[in-house]
Amino acid sequence: MQNVPEEWREGDERMGEMVVKRKVDSEVKKNEGQGGGEGEKESLMMELTKLVQKVVKESSWWERRGIDCSILAAAFLCLAPAFLLLGSSQVLYFSAGMLLMGMAHAVITFKGTHLASHGSLSESQAWAKVWAVFFIEICGSFSAQAGVQGHIKMHHAHTNVIGLGDSSVWKAPFLPRTVYLFIAPLALPIITPLVALAHLRGNSVAVMVRTVLMVTLGLYSQYWLLIHVSGFLSPLSALLCMLVCRAMFSVTYIHVNIFQHIGLHMFSATSRPKRIYQMTHGVLNLPRNSLLDWMFGHSLINCHVEHHLFPFLSDNMCLKVKPVVSKYLTEKKLPYQEDSYFSRLRLFFNKYQELMVFAPPITELVGVQ
């Protein structure tokens, strides 16, 4: 598993325990022996971690992983009727098949790839790597190695740190706001595999060959099924159907990726605050929404703060610890930022130049840096 500061690690599989490996372990042990005063006071992050660990230890496998695995399994099961409906000559049935395939693809590629990149689908590290390749490369048409590097080692390790994890990868300042927010995302199914190929430079031959083969397998499998199961008569119509299904929720995908970080506090790499201050000031939750929760998962929508504090929890566990985290942060007078989807959309539309074109200002949190 990747070496991310203060991240979750899998512990005793029999207990289902998750252990936090922190830089302050030695300091805490030292403080425990000092007898009294300020030395005994735990850091805020360690205190919150213990509260969350307690919830995790009391949770069953079904809560920790089973619910999310079942949602992904249901998405795969929906593909069979979707391919059959796409073979219908009736507009209503064909449209239903298109919608069903688009939704299933969104669940698999948004929720599935995100959980797989964090190793949240299995307690076995070996299986976690298998799932990462399957979801990110075969289903998501991207490089598993580049995905984990960019998301885990950069975005999570350096959240909102300028030049590292500041979400600038999502910016395209040369595009007008309307094009960027509503039109350009529709090209993601075409752009994604091309970007994956660009990221292969510098990797070993084995990784390059595997990525190309897995991405090709994923794309060709859908194409083959559309031709031989759905009965599409021409390659062009099958490719067009693939594009529509894969781009169906790509606009929302871009929105979710920029709404919850850009426009919030940004930090310098040389003076970043402690983790709990960094995450509470630089991450925002969207409200619960049945459709978005299903497609993206709670950790990307209404539990994004919890996800950044404890990135190896599954979606369902992020939802379960949400009351504990929000109560603790409120009691400690730390930010717990929330805003609605359309409120963020209005903000980005009205302040597009400031948020997506110009360099963001750097925040200095006096006293906690």
mmCIF file of C-alpha atoms in Angstrom, residues 29-352:
data_model
loop_
_atom_site.group_PDB
_atom_site.id
_atom_site.type_symbol
_atom_site.label_atom_id
_atom_site.label_comp_id
_atom_site.label_asym_id
_atom_site.label_seq_id
_atom_site.Cartn_x
_atom_site.Cartn_y
_atom_site.Cartn_z
ATOM 1 C CA LYS A 29 4.470 7.557 24.064
ATOM 2 C CA LYS A 30 6.833 10.138 25.516
ATOM 3 C CA ASN A 31 3.937 12.279 26.694
ATOM 4 C CA GLU A 32 2.272 9.309 28.386
ATOM 5 C CA GLY A 33 5.271 8.983 30.697
ATOM 6 C CA GLN A 34 5.373 12.602 31.806
ATOM 7 C CA GLY A 35 2.619 12.190 34.379
ATOM 8 C CA GLY A 36 0.538 15.292 33.948
ATOM 9 C CA GLY A 37 0.082 18.770 32.499
ATOM 10 C CA GLU A 38 0.035 19.595 28.822
ATOM 11 C CA GLY A 39 2.256 16.603 27.993
ATOM 12 C CA GLU A 40 -0.695 14.246 28.398
ATOM 13 C CA LYS A 41 -2.894 16.112 25.971
ATOM 14 C CA GLU A 42 -3.282 14.170 22.712
ATOM 15 C CA SER A 43 -3.193 15.795 19.322
ATOM 16 C CA LEU A 44 -6.575 16.526 17.807
ATOM 17 C CA MET A 45 -5.973 14.104 14.940
ATOM 18 C CA MET A 46 -5.001 11.254 17.245
ATOM 19 C CA GLU A 47 -8.014 11.883 19.444
ATOM 20 C CA LEU A 48 -10.372 11.848 16.458
ATOM 21 C CA THR A 49 -8.611 8.775 15.067
ATOM 22 C CA LYS A 50 -9.319 6.815 18.238
ATOM 23 C CA LEU A 51 -13.013 7.719 18.061
ATOM 24 C CA VAL A 52 -13.191 6.576 14.438
ATOM 25 C CA GLN A 53 -11.208 3.408 15.148
ATOM 26 C CA LYS A 54 -13.739 2.473 17.808
ATOM 27 C CA VAL A 55 -16.576 2.715 15.253
ATOM 28 C CA VAL A 56 -14.588 0.684 12.710
ATOM 29 C CA LYS A 57 -13.787 -2.096 15.207
ATOM 30 C CA GLU A 58 -17.441 -2.388 16.173
ATOM 31 C CA SER A 59 -18.531 -2.688 12.528
ATOM 32 C CA SER A 60 -19.109 -5.941 10.665
ATOM 33 C CA TRP A 61 -17.486 -6.934 7.367
ATOM 34 C CA TRP A 62 -20.806 -6.192 5.679
ATOM 35 C CA GLU A 63 -20.638 -2.586 6.890
ATOM 36 C CA ARG A 64 -16.909 -2.176 6.221
ATOM 37 C CA ARG A 65 -16.877 -3.626 2.687
ATOM 38 C CA GLY A 66 -19.925 -5.723 1.900
ATOM 39 C CA ILE A 67 -22.398 -2.933 1.155
ATOM 40 C CA ASP A 68 -20.099 -1.193 -1.330
ATOM 41 C CA CYS A 69 -19.122 -4.485 -2.996
ATOM 42 C CA SER A 70 -22.837 -5.297 -3.371
ATOM 43 C CA ILE A 71 -23.521 -1.951 -5.063
ATOM 44 C CA LEU A 72 -20.715 -2.609 -7.544
ATOM 45 C CA ALA A 73 -21.980 -6.157 -8.139
ATOM 46 C CA ALA A 74 -25.478 -4.778 -8.818
ATOM 47 C CA ALA A 75 -23.998 -2.375 -11.378
ATOM 48 C CA PHE A 76 -22.332 -5.257 -13.216
ATOM 49 C CA LEU A 77 -25.587 -7.259 -13.145
ATOM 50 C CA CYS A 78 -27.384 -4.302 -14.745
ATOM 51 C CA LEU A 79 -25.136 -4.579 -17.798
ATOM 52 C CA ALA A 80 -26.850 -7.773 -19.030
ATOM 53 C CA PRO A 81 -30.361 -6.266 -19.398
ATOM 54 C CA ALA A 82 -28.775 -3.059 -20.714
ATOM 55 C CA PHE A 83 -27.133 -4.885 -23.646
ATOM 56 C CA LEU A 84 -30.393 -6.731 -24.361
ATOM 57 C CA LEU A 85 -32.487 -3.542 -24.262
ATOM 58 C CA LEU A 86 -30.040 -1.852 -26.640
ATOM 59 C CA GLY A 87 -30.928 -4.535 -29.176
ATOM 60 C CA SER A 88 -34.578 -3.442 -29.222
ATOM 61 C CA SER A 89 -36.023 -1.594 -32.198
ATOM 62 C CA GLN A 90 -38.445 0.282 -29.942
ATOM 63 C CA VAL A 91 -37.261 3.734 -28.932
ATOM 64 C CA LEU A 92 -38.472 3.434 -25.337
ATOM 65 C CA TYR A 93 -36.656 0.144 -24.672
ATOM 66 C CA PHE A 94 -33.527 1.302 -26.507
ATOM 67 C CA SER A 95 -33.443 4.529 -24.458
ATOM 68 C CA ALA A 96 -33.916 2.540 -21.256
ATOM 69 C CA GLY A 97 -30.962 0.340 -22.231
ATOM 70 C CA MET A 98 -28.822 3.392 -22.953
ATOM 71 C CA LEU A 99 -29.700 4.972 -19.590
ATOM 72 C CA LEU A 100 -29.152 1.722 -17.698
ATOM 73 C CA MET A 101 -25.747 1.173 -19.285
ATOM 74 C CA GLY A 102 -24.727 4.787 -18.654
ATOM 75 C CA MET A 103 -25.656 4.548 -14.975
ATOM 76 C CA ALA A 104 -23.962 1.162 -14.544
ATOM 77 C CA HIS A 105 -20.823 2.459 -16.228
ATOM 78 C CA ALA A 106 -20.816 5.519 -13.934
ATOM 79 C CA VAL A 107 -21.078 3.380 -10.779
ATOM 80 C CA ILE A 108 -18.296 1.054 -11.957
ATOM 81 C CA THR A 109 -15.900 3.732 -13.213
ATOM 82 C CA PHE A 110 -16.520 6.484 -10.636
ATOM 83 C CA LYS A 111 -17.254 4.604 -7.426
ATOM 84 C CA GLY A 112 -15.412 1.395 -8.342
ATOM 85 C CA THR A 113 -12.168 2.985 -9.538
ATOM 86 C CA HIS A 114 -12.071 5.353 -6.565
ATOM 87 C CA LEU A 115 -12.499 2.586 -3.993
ATOM 88 C CA ALA A 116 -10.035 0.367 -5.857
ATOM 89 C CA SER A 117 -7.389 3.099 -5.949
ATOM 90 C CA HIS A 118 -7.564 3.273 -2.143
ATOM 91 C CA GLY A 119 -7.504 -0.496 -1.674
ATOM 92 C CA SER A 120 -10.900 -0.301 0.020
ATOM 93 C CA LEU A 121 -12.452 -3.324 -1.714
ATOM 94 C CA SER A 122 -10.395 -6.000 0.003
ATOM 95 C CA GLU A 123 -8.461 -6.618 3.203
ATOM 96 C CA SER A 124 -5.821 -8.447 1.142
ATOM 97 C CA GLN A 125 -3.159 -6.216 -0.405
ATOM 98 C CA ALA A 126 -2.682 -8.696 -3.257
ATOM 99 C CA TRP A 127 -6.375 -8.602 -4.145
ATOM 100 C CA ALA A 128 -6.387 -4.818 -3.721
ATOM 101 C CA LYS A 129 -3.811 -4.580 -6.530
ATOM 102 C CA VAL A 130 -5.885 -6.906 -8.716
ATOM 103 C CA TRP A 131 -9.005 -4.803 -8.189
ATOM 104 C CA ALA A 132 -7.058 -1.618 -8.929
ATOM 105 C CA VAL A 133 -5.964 -2.960 -12.329
ATOM 106 C CA PHE A 134 -9.429 -4.326 -13.083
ATOM 107 C CA PHE A 135 -11.408 -1.196 -12.215
ATOM 108 C CA ILE A 136 -8.943 1.514 -13.239
ATOM 109 C CA GLU A 137 -7.535 -0.030 -16.421
ATOM 110 C CA ILE A 138 -10.160 -2.434 -17.775
ATOM 111 C CA CYS A 139 -13.253 -0.507 -16.662
ATOM 112 C CA GLY A 140 -11.879 3.029 -16.428
ATOM 113 C CA SER A 141 -9.506 3.013 -19.437
ATOM 114 C CA PHE A 142 -6.740 4.618 -17.400
ATOM 115 C CA SER A 143 -3.360 3.599 -15.993
ATOM 116 C CA ALA A 144 -3.635 2.053 -12.513
ATOM 117 C CA GLN A 145 -0.120 3.152 -11.644
ATOM 118 C CA ALA A 146 -0.695 6.741 -12.770
ATOM 119 C CA GLY A 147 -4.101 6.807 -11.078
ATOM 120 C CA VAL A 148 -2.745 5.706 -7.718
ATOM 121 C CA GLN A 149 0.282 7.996 -8.039
ATOM 122 C CA GLY A 150 -1.834 11.041 -8.856
ATOM 123 C CA HIS A 151 -4.700 10.387 -6.471
ATOM 124 C CA ILE A 152 -3.086 8.749 -3.427
ATOM 125 C CA LYS A 153 0.483 10.035 -3.423
ATOM 126 C CA MET A 154 -0.286 13.546 -4.656
ATOM 127 C CA HIS A 155 -3.908 14.569 -4.097
ATOM 128 C CA HIS A 156 -4.364 12.896 -0.699
ATOM 129 C CA ALA A 157 -0.824 13.329 0.589
ATOM 130 C CA HIS A 158 -0.726 17.009 -0.412
ATOM 131 C CA THR A 159 -4.372 18.119 -0.432
ATOM 132 C CA ASN A 160 -4.682 21.764 -1.551
ATOM 133 C CA VAL A 161 -0.914 22.284 -1.475
ATOM 134 C CA ILE A 162 0.096 24.529 -4.363
ATOM 135 C CA GLY A 163 1.983 22.679 -7.080
ATOM 136 C CA LEU A 164 1.319 19.243 -5.592
ATOM 137 C CA GLY A 165 -2.264 18.342 -4.686
ATOM 138 C CA ASP A 166 -4.024 21.597 -5.570
ATOM 139 C CA SER A 167 -6.441 20.018 -8.119
ATOM 140 C CA SER A 168 -4.840 22.094 -10.910
ATOM 141 C CA VAL A 169 -4.859 18.928 -13.045
ATOM 142 C CA TRP A 170 -8.566 19.618 -13.586
ATOM 143 C CA LYS A 171 -8.008 23.158 -14.840
ATOM 144 C CA ALA A 172 -8.116 24.125 -18.529
ATOM 145 C CA PRO A 173 -7.780 27.923 -18.463
ATOM 146 C CA PHE A 174 -7.791 28.184 -22.265
ATOM 147 C CA LEU A 175 -11.449 27.071 -22.361
ATOM 148 C CA PRO A 176 -14.368 29.490 -21.846
ATOM 149 C CA ARG A 177 -16.450 28.746 -18.740
ATOM 150 C CA THR A 178 -19.507 27.412 -20.585
ATOM 151 C CA VAL A 179 -17.398 25.091 -22.710
ATOM 152 C CA TYR A 180 -15.410 23.844 -19.709
ATOM 153 C CA LEU A 181 -18.347 23.330 -17.359
ATOM 154 C CA PHE A 182 -20.897 21.842 -19.777
ATOM 155 C CA ILE A 183 -19.369 20.741 -23.108
ATOM 156 C CA ALA A 184 -15.705 19.725 -22.792
ATOM 157 C CA PRO A 185 -16.396 16.963 -20.208
ATOM 158 C CA LEU A 186 -18.317 15.044 -22.879
ATOM 159 C CA ALA A 187 -14.966 14.290 -24.524
ATOM 160 C CA LEU A 188 -13.636 12.506 -21.399
ATOM 161 C CA PRO A 189 -14.183 8.970 -22.835
ATOM 162 C CA ILE A 190 -11.824 9.897 -25.682
ATOM 163 C CA ILE A 191 -9.345 11.940 -23.642
ATOM 164 C CA THR A 192 -8.943 9.435 -20.781
ATOM 165 C CA PRO A 193 -7.207 6.572 -22.674
ATOM 166 C CA LEU A 194 -5.027 9.095 -24.514
ATOM 167 C CA VAL A 195 -3.882 10.606 -21.215
ATOM 168 C CA ALA A 196 -3.272 7.072 -19.920
ATOM 169 C CA LEU A 197 -0.936 6.412 -22.865
ATOM 170 C CA ALA A 198 0.913 9.671 -22.187
ATOM 171 C CA HIS A 199 1.503 8.592 -18.578
ATOM 172 C CA LEU A 200 3.157 5.343 -19.675
ATOM 173 C CA ARG A 201 6.419 7.061 -20.554
ATOM 174 C CA GLY A 202 9.098 6.196 -18.025
ATOM 175 C CA ASN A 203 7.369 3.036 -16.788
ATOM 176 C CA SER A 204 8.695 -0.478 -17.174
ATOM 177 C CA VAL A 205 7.896 -2.432 -20.329
ATOM 178 C CA ALA A 206 5.748 -4.839 -18.283
ATOM 179 C CA VAL A 207 3.578 -1.994 -16.924
ATOM 180 C CA MET A 208 3.221 -0.402 -20.360
ATOM 181 C CA VAL A 209 2.213 -3.685 -22.016
ATOM 182 C CA ARG A 210 -0.218 -4.560 -19.218
ATOM 183 C CA THR A 211 -1.888 -1.143 -19.303
ATOM 184 C CA VAL A 212 -2.290 -1.126 -23.084
ATOM 185 C CA LEU A 213 -3.692 -4.676 -23.063
ATOM 186 C CA MET A 214 -6.091 -4.037 -20.173
ATOM 187 C CA VAL A 215 -7.421 -0.762 -21.585
ATOM 188 C CA THR A 216 -7.844 -2.380 -25.009
ATOM 189 C CA LEU A 217 -9.614 -5.365 -23.427
ATOM 190 C CA GLY A 218 -12.099 -3.112 -21.637
ATOM 191 C CA LEU A 219 -12.936 -1.049 -24.705
ATOM 192 C CA TYR A 220 -13.102 -4.006 -27.100
ATOM 193 C CA SER A 221 -15.283 -6.052 -24.732
ATOM 194 C CA GLN A 222 -18.000 -3.419 -24.736
ATOM 195 C CA TYR A 223 -17.706 -2.973 -28.506
ATOM 196 C CA TRP A 224 -17.903 -6.752 -29.104
ATOM 197 C CA LEU A 225 -20.989 -7.130 -26.898
ATOM 198 C CA LEU A 226 -22.758 -4.262 -28.660
ATOM 199 C CA ILE A 227 -22.135 -5.928 -32.033
ATOM 200 C CA HIS A 228 -22.857 -9.556 -31.070
ATOM 201 C CA VAL A 229 -25.420 -9.229 -28.248
ATOM 202 C CA SER A 230 -27.176 -5.937 -28.918
ATOM 203 C CA GLY A 231 -27.026 -6.496 -32.658
ATOM 204 C CA PHE A 232 -25.557 -3.178 -33.794
ATOM 205 C CA LEU A 233 -25.075 -3.377 -37.557
ATOM 206 C CA SER A 234 -22.165 -0.995 -38.019
ATOM 207 C CA PRO A 235 -18.956 -0.323 -36.074
ATOM 208 C CA LEU A 236 -19.667 3.414 -36.140
ATOM 209 C CA SER A 237 -23.043 3.046 -34.396
ATOM 210 C CA ALA A 238 -21.495 0.795 -31.726
ATOM 211 C CA LEU A 239 -18.685 3.291 -31.101
ATOM 212 C CA LEU A 240 -21.196 6.139 -30.891
ATOM 213 C CA CYS A 241 -23.245 4.196 -28.341
ATOM 214 C CA MET A 242 -20.081 3.587 -26.287
ATOM 215 C CA LEU A 243 -19.294 7.302 -26.350
ATOM 216 C CA VAL A 244 -22.794 8.313 -25.234
ATOM 217 C CA CYS A 245 -22.904 5.780 -22.391
ATOM 218 C CA ARG A 246 -19.436 6.659 -21.124
ATOM 219 C CA ALA A 247 -20.009 10.424 -21.370
ATOM 220 C CA MET A 248 -23.495 10.399 -19.856
ATOM 221 C CA PHE A 249 -22.422 11.607 -16.413
ATOM 222 C CA SER A 250 -19.002 13.052 -17.270
ATOM 223 C CA VAL A 251 -20.190 16.640 -16.771
ATOM 224 C CA THR A 252 -21.163 15.822 -13.194
ATOM 225 C CA TYR A 253 -17.865 13.968 -12.776
ATOM 226 C CA ILE A 254 -15.874 17.121 -13.585
ATOM 227 C CA HIS A 255 -18.100 19.226 -11.326
ATOM 228 C CA VAL A 256 -17.612 16.901 -8.362
ATOM 229 C CA ASN A 257 -13.834 16.921 -8.811
ATOM 230 C CA ILE A 258 -13.534 20.709 -8.771
ATOM 231 C CA PHE A 259 -16.336 21.737 -6.405
ATOM 232 C CA GLN A 260 -14.900 20.183 -3.243
ATOM 233 C CA HIS A 261 -11.387 21.673 -3.268
ATOM 234 C CA ILE A 262 -10.918 24.559 -5.690
ATOM 235 C CA GLY A 263 -12.024 27.860 -4.175
ATOM 236 C CA LEU A 264 -11.184 26.706 -0.649
ATOM 237 C CA HIS A 265 -7.976 27.388 1.303
ATOM 238 C CA MET A 266 -4.738 26.607 -0.534
ATOM 239 C CA PHE A 267 -1.408 26.112 1.241
ATOM 240 C CA SER A 268 2.297 26.462 0.540
ATOM 241 C CA ALA A 269 4.434 23.321 0.521
ATOM 242 C CA THR A 270 6.841 24.989 2.941
ATOM 243 C CA SER A 271 4.261 26.101 5.505
ATOM 244 C CA ARG A 272 1.370 23.677 5.387
ATOM 245 C CA PRO A 273 -0.707 23.265 8.561
ATOM 246 C CA LYS A 274 -1.115 20.040 10.504
ATOM 247 C CA ARG A 275 -3.236 17.418 8.778
ATOM 248 C CA ILE A 276 -6.500 18.008 10.619
ATOM 249 C CA TYR A 277 -6.376 21.754 9.881
ATOM 250 C CA GLN A 278 -5.342 21.139 6.275
ATOM 251 C CA MET A 279 -8.268 18.815 5.599
ATOM 252 C CA THR A 280 -10.938 20.746 7.464
ATOM 253 C CA HIS A 281 -10.010 24.007 5.723
ATOM 254 C CA GLY A 282 -9.378 22.548 2.266
ATOM 255 C CA VAL A 283 -12.206 20.017 1.789
ATOM 256 C CA LEU A 284 -15.957 20.422 1.396
ATOM 257 C CA ASN A 285 -18.946 18.058 1.545
ATOM 258 C CA LEU A 286 -21.881 18.164 -0.834
ATOM 259 C CA PRO A 287 -25.328 17.235 0.555
ATOM 260 C CA ARG A 288 -26.747 13.738 0.223
ATOM 261 C CA ASN A 289 -28.255 12.941 -3.148
ATOM 262 C CA SER A 290 -29.530 9.451 -3.947
ATOM 263 C CA LEU A 291 -28.311 9.462 -7.554
ATOM 264 C CA LEU A 292 -24.876 10.943 -6.836
ATOM 265 C CA ASP A 293 -24.390 8.820 -3.701
ATOM 266 C CA TRP A 294 -25.101 5.693 -5.756
ATOM 267 C CA MET A 295 -22.873 6.606 -8.705
ATOM 268 C CA PHE A 296 -19.940 8.280 -6.974
ATOM 269 C CA GLY A 297 -20.083 6.904 -3.448
ATOM 270 C CA HIS A 298 -20.405 8.769 -0.138
ATOM 271 C CA SER A 299 -16.667 9.449 0.079
ATOM 272 C CA LEU A 300 -16.834 11.594 -3.069
ATOM 273 C CA ILE A 301 -20.100 13.369 -2.274
ATOM 274 C CA ASN A 302 -21.425 13.889 1.248
ATOM 275 C CA CYS A 303 -18.491 12.433 3.231
ATOM 276 C CA HIS A 304 -15.542 13.989 1.428
ATOM 277 C CA VAL A 305 -14.176 15.582 4.597
ATOM 278 C CA GLU A 306 -14.298 12.203 6.344
ATOM 279 C CA HIS A 307 -12.679 10.569 3.318
ATOM 280 C CA HIS A 308 -9.721 12.955 3.343
ATOM 281 C CA LEU A 309 -9.198 12.517 7.052
ATOM 282 C CA PHE A 310 -9.405 8.702 6.783
ATOM 283 C CA PRO A 311 -8.835 7.856 3.103
ATOM 284 C CA PHE A 312 -8.864 4.056 3.329
ATOM 285 C CA LEU A 313 -12.365 3.767 4.757
ATOM 286 C CA SER A 314 -14.998 2.471 2.343
ATOM 287 C CA ASP A 315 -17.912 4.655 1.265
ATOM 288 C CA ASN A 316 -20.300 3.088 3.742
ATOM 289 C CA MET A 317 -17.839 3.435 6.619
ATOM 290 C CA CYS A 318 -17.299 7.106 5.756
ATOM 291 C CA LEU A 319 -21.065 7.534 6.087
ATOM 292 C CA LYS A 320 -21.099 5.642 9.392
ATOM 293 C CA VAL A 321 -18.338 7.741 10.996
ATOM 294 C CA LYS A 322 -19.735 11.006 9.611
ATOM 295 C CA PRO A 323 -21.728 11.880 12.804
ATOM 296 C CA VAL A 324 -18.648 11.200 14.946
ATOM 297 C CA VAL A 325 -16.381 13.347 12.770
ATOM 298 C CA SER A 326 -18.806 16.247 12.342
ATOM 299 C CA LYS A 327 -19.606 16.338 16.079
ATOM 300 C CA TYR A 328 -15.933 16.261 17.046
ATOM 301 C CA LEU A 329 -14.911 19.011 14.613
ATOM 302 C CA THR A 330 -17.810 21.188 15.727
ATOM 303 C CA GLU A 331 -16.937 20.717 19.393
ATOM 304 C CA LYS A 332 -13.307 21.654 18.691
ATOM 305 C CA LYS A 333 -14.478 24.708 16.715
ATOM 306 C CA LEU A 334 -12.851 23.426 13.535
ATOM 307 C CA PRO A 335 -14.448 24.018 10.108
ATOM 308 C CA TYR A 336 -16.847 21.395 8.764
ATOM 309 C CA GLN A 337 -17.565 22.799 5.333
ATOM 310 C CA GLU A 338 -20.728 21.932 3.404
ATOM 311 C CA ASP A 339 -22.430 23.484 0.387
ATOM 312 C CA SER A 340 -24.999 22.454 -2.193
ATOM 313 C CA TYR A 341 -24.199 21.274 -5.714
ATOM 314 C CA PHE A 342 -25.999 24.162 -7.410
ATOM 315 C CA SER A 343 -24.518 26.729 -5.041
ATOM 316 C CA ARG A 344 -21.037 25.581 -6.052
ATOM 317 C CA LEU A 345 -22.049 25.546 -9.717
ATOM 318 C CA ARG A 346 -23.212 29.179 -9.464
ATOM 319 C CA LEU A 347 -19.975 30.120 -7.720
ATOM 320 C CA PHE A 348 -17.803 28.524 -10.400
ATOM 321 C CA PHE A 349 -19.876 29.972 -13.221
ATOM 322 C CA ASN A 350 -19.774 33.502 -11.767
ATOM 323 C CA LYS A 351 -16.123 33.391 -10.636
ATOM 324 C CA TYR A 352 -14.661 31.144 -13.317
#
